[in-house]
Coordinates of C-alpha atoms and ligand atoms in Angstrom, one line a residue:
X29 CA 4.3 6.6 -28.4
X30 CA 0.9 6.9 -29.8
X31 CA -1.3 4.1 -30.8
X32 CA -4.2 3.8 -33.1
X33 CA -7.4 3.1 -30.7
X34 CA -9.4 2.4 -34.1
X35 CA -7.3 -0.8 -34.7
X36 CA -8.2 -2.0 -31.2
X37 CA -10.5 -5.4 -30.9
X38 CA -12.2 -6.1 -27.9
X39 CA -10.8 -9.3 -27.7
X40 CA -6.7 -9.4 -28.3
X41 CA -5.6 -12.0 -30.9
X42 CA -1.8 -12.4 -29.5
X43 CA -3.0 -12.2 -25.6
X44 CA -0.4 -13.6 -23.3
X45 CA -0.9 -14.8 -19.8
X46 CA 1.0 -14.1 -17.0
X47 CA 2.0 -18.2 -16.8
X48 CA 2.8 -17.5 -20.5
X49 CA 5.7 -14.9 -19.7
X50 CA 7.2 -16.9 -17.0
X51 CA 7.1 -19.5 -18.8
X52 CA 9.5 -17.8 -21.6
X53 CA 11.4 -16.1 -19.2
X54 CA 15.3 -16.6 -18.8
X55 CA 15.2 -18.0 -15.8
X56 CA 12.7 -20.4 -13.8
X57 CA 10.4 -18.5 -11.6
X58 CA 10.1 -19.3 -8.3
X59 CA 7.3 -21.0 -6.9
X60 CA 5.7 -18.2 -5.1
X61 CA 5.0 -16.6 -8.2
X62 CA 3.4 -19.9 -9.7
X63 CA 1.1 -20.1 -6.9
X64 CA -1.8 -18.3 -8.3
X65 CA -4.3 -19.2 -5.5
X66 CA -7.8 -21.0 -5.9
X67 CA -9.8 -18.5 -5.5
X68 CA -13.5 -18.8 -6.8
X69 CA -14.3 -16.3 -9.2
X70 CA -18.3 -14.6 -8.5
X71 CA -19.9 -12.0 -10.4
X72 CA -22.3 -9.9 -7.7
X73 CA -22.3 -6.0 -7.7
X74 CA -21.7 -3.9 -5.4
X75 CA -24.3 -1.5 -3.7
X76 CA -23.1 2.2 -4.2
X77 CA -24.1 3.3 -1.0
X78 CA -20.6 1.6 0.1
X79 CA -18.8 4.6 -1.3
X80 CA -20.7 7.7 -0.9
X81 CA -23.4 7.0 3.0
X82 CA -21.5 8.5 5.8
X83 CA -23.6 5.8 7.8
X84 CA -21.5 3.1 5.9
X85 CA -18.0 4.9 6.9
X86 CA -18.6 5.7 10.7
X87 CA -19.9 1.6 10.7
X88 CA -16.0 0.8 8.9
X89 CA -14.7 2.8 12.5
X90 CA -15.2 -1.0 14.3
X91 CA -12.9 -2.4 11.0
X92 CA -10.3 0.4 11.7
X93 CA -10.3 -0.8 15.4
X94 CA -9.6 -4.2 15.0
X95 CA -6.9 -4.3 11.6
X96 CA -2.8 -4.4 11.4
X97 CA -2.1 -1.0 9.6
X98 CA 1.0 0.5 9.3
X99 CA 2.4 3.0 11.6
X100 CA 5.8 3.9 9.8
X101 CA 9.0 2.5 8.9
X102 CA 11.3 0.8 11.5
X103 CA 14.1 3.5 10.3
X104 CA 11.7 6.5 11.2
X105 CA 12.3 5.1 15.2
X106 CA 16.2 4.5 14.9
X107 CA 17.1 6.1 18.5
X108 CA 15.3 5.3 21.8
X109 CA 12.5 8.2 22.5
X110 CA 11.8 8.4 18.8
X111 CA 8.5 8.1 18.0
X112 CA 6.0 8.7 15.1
X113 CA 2.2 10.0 15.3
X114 CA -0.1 7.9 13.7
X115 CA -3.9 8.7 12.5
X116 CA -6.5 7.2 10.9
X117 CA -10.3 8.6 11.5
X118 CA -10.6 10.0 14.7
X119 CA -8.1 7.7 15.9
X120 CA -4.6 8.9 17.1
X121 CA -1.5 6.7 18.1
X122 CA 2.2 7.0 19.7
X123 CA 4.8 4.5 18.1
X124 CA 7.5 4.7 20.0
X125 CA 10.8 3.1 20.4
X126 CA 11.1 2.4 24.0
X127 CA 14.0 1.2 24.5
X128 CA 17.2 -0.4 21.8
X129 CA 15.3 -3.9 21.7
X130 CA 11.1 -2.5 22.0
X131 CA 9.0 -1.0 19.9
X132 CA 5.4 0.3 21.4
X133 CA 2.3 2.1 21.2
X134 CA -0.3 3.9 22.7
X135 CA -3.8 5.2 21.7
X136 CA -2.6 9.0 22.2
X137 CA -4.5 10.8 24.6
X138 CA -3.8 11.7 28.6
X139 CA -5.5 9.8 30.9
X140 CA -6.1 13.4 33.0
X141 CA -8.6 14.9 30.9
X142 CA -7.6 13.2 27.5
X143 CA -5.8 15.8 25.7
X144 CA -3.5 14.7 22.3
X145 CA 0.3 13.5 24.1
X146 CA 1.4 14.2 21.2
X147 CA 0.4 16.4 17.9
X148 CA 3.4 16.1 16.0
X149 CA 6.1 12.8 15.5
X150 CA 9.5 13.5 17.1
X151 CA 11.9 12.6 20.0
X152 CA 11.3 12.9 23.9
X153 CA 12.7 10.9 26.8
X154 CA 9.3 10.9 28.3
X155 CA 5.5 12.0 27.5
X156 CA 4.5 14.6 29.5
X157 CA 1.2 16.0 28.9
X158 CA 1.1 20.0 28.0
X159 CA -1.8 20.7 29.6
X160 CA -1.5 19.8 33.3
X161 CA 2.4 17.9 33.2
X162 CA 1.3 14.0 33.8
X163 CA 4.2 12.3 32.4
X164 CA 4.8 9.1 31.4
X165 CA 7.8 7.0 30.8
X166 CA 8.6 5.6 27.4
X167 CA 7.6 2.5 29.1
X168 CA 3.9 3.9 29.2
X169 CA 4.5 4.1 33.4
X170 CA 3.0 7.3 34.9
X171 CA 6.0 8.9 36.5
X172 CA 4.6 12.3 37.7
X173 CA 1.4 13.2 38.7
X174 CA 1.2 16.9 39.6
X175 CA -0.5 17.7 42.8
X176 CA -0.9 14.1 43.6
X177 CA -2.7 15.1 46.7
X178 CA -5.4 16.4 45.1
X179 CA -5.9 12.8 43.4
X180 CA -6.6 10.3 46.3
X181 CA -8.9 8.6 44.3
X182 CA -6.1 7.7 41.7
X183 CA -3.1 4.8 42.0
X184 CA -0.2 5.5 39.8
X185 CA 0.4 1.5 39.0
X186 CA -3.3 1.9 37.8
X187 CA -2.3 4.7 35.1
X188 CA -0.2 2.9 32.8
X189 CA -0.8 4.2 29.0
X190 CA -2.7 1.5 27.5
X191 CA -0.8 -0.4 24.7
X192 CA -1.8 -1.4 21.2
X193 CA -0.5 -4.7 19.4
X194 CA 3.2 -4.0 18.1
X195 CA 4.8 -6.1 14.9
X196 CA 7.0 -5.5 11.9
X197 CA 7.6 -7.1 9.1
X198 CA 9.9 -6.1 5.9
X199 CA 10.9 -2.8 7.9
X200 CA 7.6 -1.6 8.7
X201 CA 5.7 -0.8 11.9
X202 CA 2.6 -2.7 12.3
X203 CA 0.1 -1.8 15.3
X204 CA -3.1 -3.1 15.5
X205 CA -5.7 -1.5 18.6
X206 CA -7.7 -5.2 18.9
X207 CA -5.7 -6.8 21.9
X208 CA -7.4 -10.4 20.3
X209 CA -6.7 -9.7 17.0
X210 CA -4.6 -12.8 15.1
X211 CA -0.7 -12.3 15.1
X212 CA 0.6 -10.3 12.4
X213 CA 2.7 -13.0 11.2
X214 CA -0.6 -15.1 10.6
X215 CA -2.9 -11.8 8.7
X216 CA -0.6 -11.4 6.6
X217 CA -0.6 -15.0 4.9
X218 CA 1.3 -15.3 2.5
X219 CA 2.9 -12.4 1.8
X220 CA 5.7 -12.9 4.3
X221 CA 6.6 -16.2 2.6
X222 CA 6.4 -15.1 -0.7
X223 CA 8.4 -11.8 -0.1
X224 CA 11.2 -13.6 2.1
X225 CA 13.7 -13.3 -0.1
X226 CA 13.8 -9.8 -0.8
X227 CA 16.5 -8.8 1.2
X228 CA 14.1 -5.9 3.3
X229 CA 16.4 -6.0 6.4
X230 CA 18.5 -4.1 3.3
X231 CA 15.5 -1.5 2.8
X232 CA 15.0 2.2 3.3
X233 CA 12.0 4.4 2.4
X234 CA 14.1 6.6 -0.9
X235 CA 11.0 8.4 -1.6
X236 CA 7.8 9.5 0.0
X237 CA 4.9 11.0 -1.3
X238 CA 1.3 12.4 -0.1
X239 CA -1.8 13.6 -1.4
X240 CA -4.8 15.1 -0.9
X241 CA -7.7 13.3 -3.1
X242 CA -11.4 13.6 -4.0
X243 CA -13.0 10.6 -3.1
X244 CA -13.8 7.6 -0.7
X245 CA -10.6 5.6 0.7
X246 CA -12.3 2.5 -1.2
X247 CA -12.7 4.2 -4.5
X248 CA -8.8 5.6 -4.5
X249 CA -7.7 2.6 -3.5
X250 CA -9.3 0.4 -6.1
X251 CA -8.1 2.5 -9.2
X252 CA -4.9 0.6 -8.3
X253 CA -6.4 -2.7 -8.1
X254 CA -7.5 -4.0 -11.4
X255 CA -5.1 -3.3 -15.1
X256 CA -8.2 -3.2 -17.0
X257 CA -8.5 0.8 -17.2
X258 CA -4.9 0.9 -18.8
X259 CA -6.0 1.3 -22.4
X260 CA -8.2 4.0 -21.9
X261 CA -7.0 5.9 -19.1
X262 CA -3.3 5.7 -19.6
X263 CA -3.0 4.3 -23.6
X264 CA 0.4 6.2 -23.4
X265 CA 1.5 2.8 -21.1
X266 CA 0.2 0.2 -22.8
X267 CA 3.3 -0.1 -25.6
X268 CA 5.7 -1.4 -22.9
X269 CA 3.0 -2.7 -20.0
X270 CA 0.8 -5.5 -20.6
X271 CA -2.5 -4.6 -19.2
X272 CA -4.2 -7.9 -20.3
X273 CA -1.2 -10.4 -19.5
X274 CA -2.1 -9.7 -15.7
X275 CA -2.7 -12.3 -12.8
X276 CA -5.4 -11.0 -9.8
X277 CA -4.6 -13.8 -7.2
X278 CA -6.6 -14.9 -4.3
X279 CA -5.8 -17.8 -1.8
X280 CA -8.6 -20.0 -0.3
X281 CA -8.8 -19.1 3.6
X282 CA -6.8 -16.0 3.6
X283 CA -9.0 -12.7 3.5
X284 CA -6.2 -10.0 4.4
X285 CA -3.8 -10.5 1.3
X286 CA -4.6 -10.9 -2.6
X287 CA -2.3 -10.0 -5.3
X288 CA -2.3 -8.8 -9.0
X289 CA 0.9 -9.3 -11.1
X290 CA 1.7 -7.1 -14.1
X291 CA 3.8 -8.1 -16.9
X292 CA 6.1 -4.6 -17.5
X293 CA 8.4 -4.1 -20.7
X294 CA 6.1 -6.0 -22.9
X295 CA 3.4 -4.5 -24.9
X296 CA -0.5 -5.0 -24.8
X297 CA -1.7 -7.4 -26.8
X298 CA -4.0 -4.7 -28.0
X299 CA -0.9 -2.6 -30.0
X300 CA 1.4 -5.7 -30.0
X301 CA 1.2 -5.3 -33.8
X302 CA 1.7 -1.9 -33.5
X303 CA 5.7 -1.7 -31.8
X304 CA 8.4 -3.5 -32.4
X305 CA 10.7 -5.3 -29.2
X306 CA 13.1 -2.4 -29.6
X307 CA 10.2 0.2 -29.3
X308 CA 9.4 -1.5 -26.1
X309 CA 12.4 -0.9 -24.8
X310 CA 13.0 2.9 -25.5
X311 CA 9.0 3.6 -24.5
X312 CA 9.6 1.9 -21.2
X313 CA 13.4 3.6 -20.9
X314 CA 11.8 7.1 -22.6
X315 CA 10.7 8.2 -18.4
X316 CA 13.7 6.6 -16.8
X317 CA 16.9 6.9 -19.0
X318 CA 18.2 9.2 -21.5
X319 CA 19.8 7.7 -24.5
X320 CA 18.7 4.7 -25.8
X321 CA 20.1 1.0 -25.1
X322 CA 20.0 -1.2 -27.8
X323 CA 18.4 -5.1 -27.4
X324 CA 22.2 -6.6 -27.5
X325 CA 21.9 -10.3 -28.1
X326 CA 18.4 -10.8 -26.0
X327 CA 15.2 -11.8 -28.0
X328 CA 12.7 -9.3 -25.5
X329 CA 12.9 -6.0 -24.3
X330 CA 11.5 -7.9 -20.9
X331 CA 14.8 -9.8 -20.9
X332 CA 16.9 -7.1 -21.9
X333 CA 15.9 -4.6 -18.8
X334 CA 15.4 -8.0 -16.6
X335 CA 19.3 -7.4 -17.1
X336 CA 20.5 -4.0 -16.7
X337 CA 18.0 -4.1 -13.6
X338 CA 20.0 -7.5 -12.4
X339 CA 23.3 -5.4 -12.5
X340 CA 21.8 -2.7 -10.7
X341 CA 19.9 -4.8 -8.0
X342 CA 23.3 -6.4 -7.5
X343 CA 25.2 -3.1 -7.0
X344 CA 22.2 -1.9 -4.7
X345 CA 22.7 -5.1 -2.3
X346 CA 25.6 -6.7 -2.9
X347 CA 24.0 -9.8 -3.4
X348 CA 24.6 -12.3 -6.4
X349 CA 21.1 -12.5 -8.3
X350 CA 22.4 -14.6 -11.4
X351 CA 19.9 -17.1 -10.6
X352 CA 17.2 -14.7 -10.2
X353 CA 14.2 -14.7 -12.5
X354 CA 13.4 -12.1 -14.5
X355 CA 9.5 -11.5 -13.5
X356 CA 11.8 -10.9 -9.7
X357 CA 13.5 -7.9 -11.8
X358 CA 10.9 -6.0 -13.9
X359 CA 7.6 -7.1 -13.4
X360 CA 5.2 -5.0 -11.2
X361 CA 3.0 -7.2 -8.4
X362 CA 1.0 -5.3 -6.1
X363 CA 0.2 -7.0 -3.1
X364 CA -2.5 -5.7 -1.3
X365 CA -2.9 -6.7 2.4
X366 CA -6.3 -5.7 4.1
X367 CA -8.1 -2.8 4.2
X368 CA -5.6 -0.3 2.8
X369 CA -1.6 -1.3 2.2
X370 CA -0.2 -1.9 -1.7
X371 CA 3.0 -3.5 -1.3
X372 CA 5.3 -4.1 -4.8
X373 CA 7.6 -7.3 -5.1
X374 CA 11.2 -8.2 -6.4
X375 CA 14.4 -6.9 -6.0
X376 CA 13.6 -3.3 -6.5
X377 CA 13.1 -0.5 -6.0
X378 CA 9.3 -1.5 -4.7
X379 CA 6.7 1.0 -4.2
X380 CA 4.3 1.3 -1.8
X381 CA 1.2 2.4 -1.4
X382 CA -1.3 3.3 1.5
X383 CA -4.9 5.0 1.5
X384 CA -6.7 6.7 5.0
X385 CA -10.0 8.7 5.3
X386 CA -8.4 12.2 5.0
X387 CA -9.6 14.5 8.0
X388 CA -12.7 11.9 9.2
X389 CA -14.3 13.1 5.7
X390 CA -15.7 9.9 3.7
X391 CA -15.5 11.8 0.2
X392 CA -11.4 12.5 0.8
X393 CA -8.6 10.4 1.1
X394 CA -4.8 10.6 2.4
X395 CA -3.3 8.6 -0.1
X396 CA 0.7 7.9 -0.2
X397 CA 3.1 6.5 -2.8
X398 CA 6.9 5.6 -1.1
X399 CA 10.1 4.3 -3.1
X400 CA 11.3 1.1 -0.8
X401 CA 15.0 1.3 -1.7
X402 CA 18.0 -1.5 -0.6
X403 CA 21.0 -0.9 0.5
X404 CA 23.9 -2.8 0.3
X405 CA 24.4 -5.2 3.1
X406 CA 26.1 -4.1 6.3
X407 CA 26.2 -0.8 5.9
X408 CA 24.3 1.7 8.1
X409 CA 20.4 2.2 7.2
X410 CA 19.7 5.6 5.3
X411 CA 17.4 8.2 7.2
X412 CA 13.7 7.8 5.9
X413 CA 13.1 10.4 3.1
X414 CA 10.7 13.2 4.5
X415 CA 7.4 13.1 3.0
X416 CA 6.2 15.5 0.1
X417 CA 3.1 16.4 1.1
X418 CA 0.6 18.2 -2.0
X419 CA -2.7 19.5 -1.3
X420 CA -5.6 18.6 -3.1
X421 CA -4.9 21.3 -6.2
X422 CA -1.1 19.9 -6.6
X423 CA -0.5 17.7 -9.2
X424 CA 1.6 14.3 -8.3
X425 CA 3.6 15.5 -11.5
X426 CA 4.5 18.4 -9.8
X427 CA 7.2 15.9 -7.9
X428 CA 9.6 15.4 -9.8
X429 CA 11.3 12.4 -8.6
X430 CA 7.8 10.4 -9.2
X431 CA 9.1 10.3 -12.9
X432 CA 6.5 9.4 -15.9
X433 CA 4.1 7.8 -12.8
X434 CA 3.4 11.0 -11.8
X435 CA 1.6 12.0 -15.3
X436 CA -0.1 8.7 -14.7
X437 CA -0.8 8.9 -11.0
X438 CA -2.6 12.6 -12.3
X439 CA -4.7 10.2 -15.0
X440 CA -6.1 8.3 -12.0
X441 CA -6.6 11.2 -9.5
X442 CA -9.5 12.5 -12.7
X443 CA -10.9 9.1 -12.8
X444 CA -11.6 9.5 -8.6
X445 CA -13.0 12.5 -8.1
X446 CA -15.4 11.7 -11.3
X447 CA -15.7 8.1 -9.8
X448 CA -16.8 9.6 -6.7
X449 CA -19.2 12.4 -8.2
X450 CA -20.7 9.7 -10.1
X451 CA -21.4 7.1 -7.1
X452 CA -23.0 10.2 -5.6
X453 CA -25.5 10.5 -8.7
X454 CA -26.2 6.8 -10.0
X455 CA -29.7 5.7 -9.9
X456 CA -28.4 2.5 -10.3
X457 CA -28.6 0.3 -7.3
X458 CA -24.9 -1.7 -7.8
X459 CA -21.9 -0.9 -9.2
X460 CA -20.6 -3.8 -11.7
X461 CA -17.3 -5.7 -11.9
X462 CA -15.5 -7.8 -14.1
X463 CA -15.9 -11.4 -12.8
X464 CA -11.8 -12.2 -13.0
X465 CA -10.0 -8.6 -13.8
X466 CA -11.8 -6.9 -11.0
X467 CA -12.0 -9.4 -8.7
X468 CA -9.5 -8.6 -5.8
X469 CA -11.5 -5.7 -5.3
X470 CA -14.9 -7.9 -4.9
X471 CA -12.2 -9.9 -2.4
X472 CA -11.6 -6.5 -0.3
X473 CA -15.8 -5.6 0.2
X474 CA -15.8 -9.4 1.3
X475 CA -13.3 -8.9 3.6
X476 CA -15.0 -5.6 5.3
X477 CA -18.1 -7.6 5.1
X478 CA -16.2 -10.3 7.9
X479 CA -15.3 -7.1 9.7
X480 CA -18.7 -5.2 9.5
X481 CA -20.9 -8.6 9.5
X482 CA -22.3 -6.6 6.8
X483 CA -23.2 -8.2 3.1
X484 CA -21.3 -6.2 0.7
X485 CA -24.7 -6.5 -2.3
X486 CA -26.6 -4.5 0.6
X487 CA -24.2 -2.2 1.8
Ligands
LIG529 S1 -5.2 16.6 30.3 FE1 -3.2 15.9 30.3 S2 -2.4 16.6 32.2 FE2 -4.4 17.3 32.2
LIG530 FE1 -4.2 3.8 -13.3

């Protein structure tokens, strides 16, 4: 649907917060969406330099080193020898399952003369290096040493792989290279308590997505972190998503995690008087359904999909969600967790999103967009989709299972590459943001600033 950007005043008469929604909602929401944090909200710039110095990026190698990231999905490692290859920067890691009950990993690299163990994710029942055959067990034990006479100077029991920390949480695979770093369970306050209900021992990556973009990893990431740019970069959304109705949530004490919820099937307070509730409801089902579905006796379309996706989130699990809100059902909420991880909330089907330096270049990014998918309760897990991988020329609407989001994913890839053109030619010596809308992305700098000791004003 088109709008009229003529009729749109900078300030939106009918605005709605997110409180105001569930509030209305048809059920009570549960307190983890009430907690809206206590953040302080600041209003300092940012120096450009942050985005464009290759100085700045090789000094983010000590944040890489001492972070949880995410290796892969606990279903990628369902048999004992699997393993995936994970990379960020130079770095290069084995996750492996070692045996039925472990999960580990290793920086990947022989401790002969260092060569990669491994260059591509698969399954072995031991490491052995290609180059002169030390072999290690799944274990990380080195089991053969070729021409072991020729080493006197070497002890076996000394050549254990080194290990990396090893967590998961929701069905993913956590490492983390900095033996003192805090327990998983503690970084990633409090997403685990506000997502524990979500049923993720139930969850499977359905969809998996990866592409090659123009810009720094900060400057990819953050076009997913504020709602702000909705009206102008995607005004083809803003009928049936509420770009102003959004909370950006941080908690006191808790650097790794902040949180932005979007209120979806509801229109912008910018074209409210521009659609009517039915309108909503065929823009938001005009990418996802064919035919239309009528309002039946609700009074929103919010509440009217907040039902059809109740039924379906009950045939997907199993599970009675009657009592389940309806911001659980249809509202996006994009949790980020510290430095590079988008998480979405509810019932389903939740995307994900994650964001790495793309071949050690600090002007291109890896980014990835996954479908998390349930399925019903004791039945065996599906295999991991494969990931599409495009290069940097391919559209994300060349996939066609991304739906409408990959016409708006492709709005956002020409924002970053512009973005990063024009970080690369300001004059000006910070880059501004909004003191409440684009404030988890101040959060994130402060965050790299603990890591970095660095203040994020002066790069
Ligand atoms: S480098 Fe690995 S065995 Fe020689
Ligand atoms: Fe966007």
């Amino acid at each position: 649907m088109a709008y009229d950007l003529r009729k749109i005043p900078s300030q939106p008469p009918r605005a709605r917060t997110y409180e105001d929604y569930l509030a209305r909602d048809s059920r009570p929401a549960p307190a983890n969406l009430l907690d809206t944090g206590t953040a302080a909200l600041e209003t300092r710039g940012l120096d450009p330099r942050r985005y464009t110095d290759r100085s700045f990026y090789e000094r983010e190698r000590r944040m890489w080193d001492q972070v949880w990231q995410i290796a892969c999905r606990e279903e990628h490692l369902p048999n004992v020898g699997d393993h995936m290859v994970y990379e960020v920067g130079k770095r290069s890691y084995i996750v492996v399952r070692a045996s039925t009950t472990e999960i580990r990993a290793y920086p990947n690299a022989c401790l002969h003369r260092g060569r990669k163990l491994r260059t591509e994710s698969g399954r072995a029942a031991e490491f052995r290096c290609p180059f002169h055959g030390f072999t290690w067990s799944l274990q990380g034990d080195l089991t053969h040493l070729p021409c072991e006479w020729d080493f006197p100077h070497l002890n076996k029991e000394d050549l254990s792989l080194p290990e990396v920390q090893v967590d998961t949480w929701a069905g993913w695979v956590f490492i983390n290279p900095d033996p003192a770093a805090p327990p998983l369970a503690e970084y990633l306050d409090p997403i685990r308590e506000h997502y524990a209900p979500y049923l993720w021992d139930q969850s499977y990556m359905g969809l998996h997505v990866g592409k090659v973009l123009h810009g720094n990893w900060k400057v990819i990431q953050e076009a997913f972190m504020e709602s702000f740019h909705s009206l102008y970069t995607h005004p083809q959304i803003v009928g049936y998503i509420d770009d102003f109705g959004c909370s950006y949530d941080q908690w006191e004490g808790k650097p790794h995690v902040n949180r932005m919820m979007v209120p979806f099937v509801a229109a912008s307070p910018y074209v409210i008087d521009q659609v009517s509730e039915q309108e909503v409801l065929e823009d938001w089902l005009g990418g996802r359904a064919t035919g239309s579905v009528s309002l039946d006796d609700c009074a929103t379309a919010r509440e009217r999909m907040a039902r059809i996706n109740r039924a379906a989130a009950e045939e997907a699990t199993g599970a009675n969600l009657q009592a389940v809100s309806d911001a659980e059902l249809v509202d996006g909420w994009y949790y980020n967790v510290f430095p590079n991880l988008m998480f979405w909330g509810g019932y389903g089907p939740n995307m994900w999103y994650r964001f790495r330096p793309w071949e050690d270049d600090h002007e291109k990014t890896f980014m990835e967009v996954g479908y998390i998918m349930r399925h019903p309760k004791n039945t065996p897990k599906p295999a991991p989709a494969k990931m599409i991988a495009l290069d940097i020329d391919q559209p994300w609407s060349s996939v066609e299972a991304l739906g409408s989001l990959g016409g708006v994913l492709d709005q956002d890839t020409q924002n970053m590459a512009a973005v990063q053109e024009g970080l690369n030619a300001t004059f000006a010596s910070a880059v501004q943001l909004a003191r409440y809308q684009e404030s988890r992305i101040r959060h994130m700098h402060k965050t790299l600033d603990l890591y970095l000791g660095s203040d994020s004003t002066k790069t």
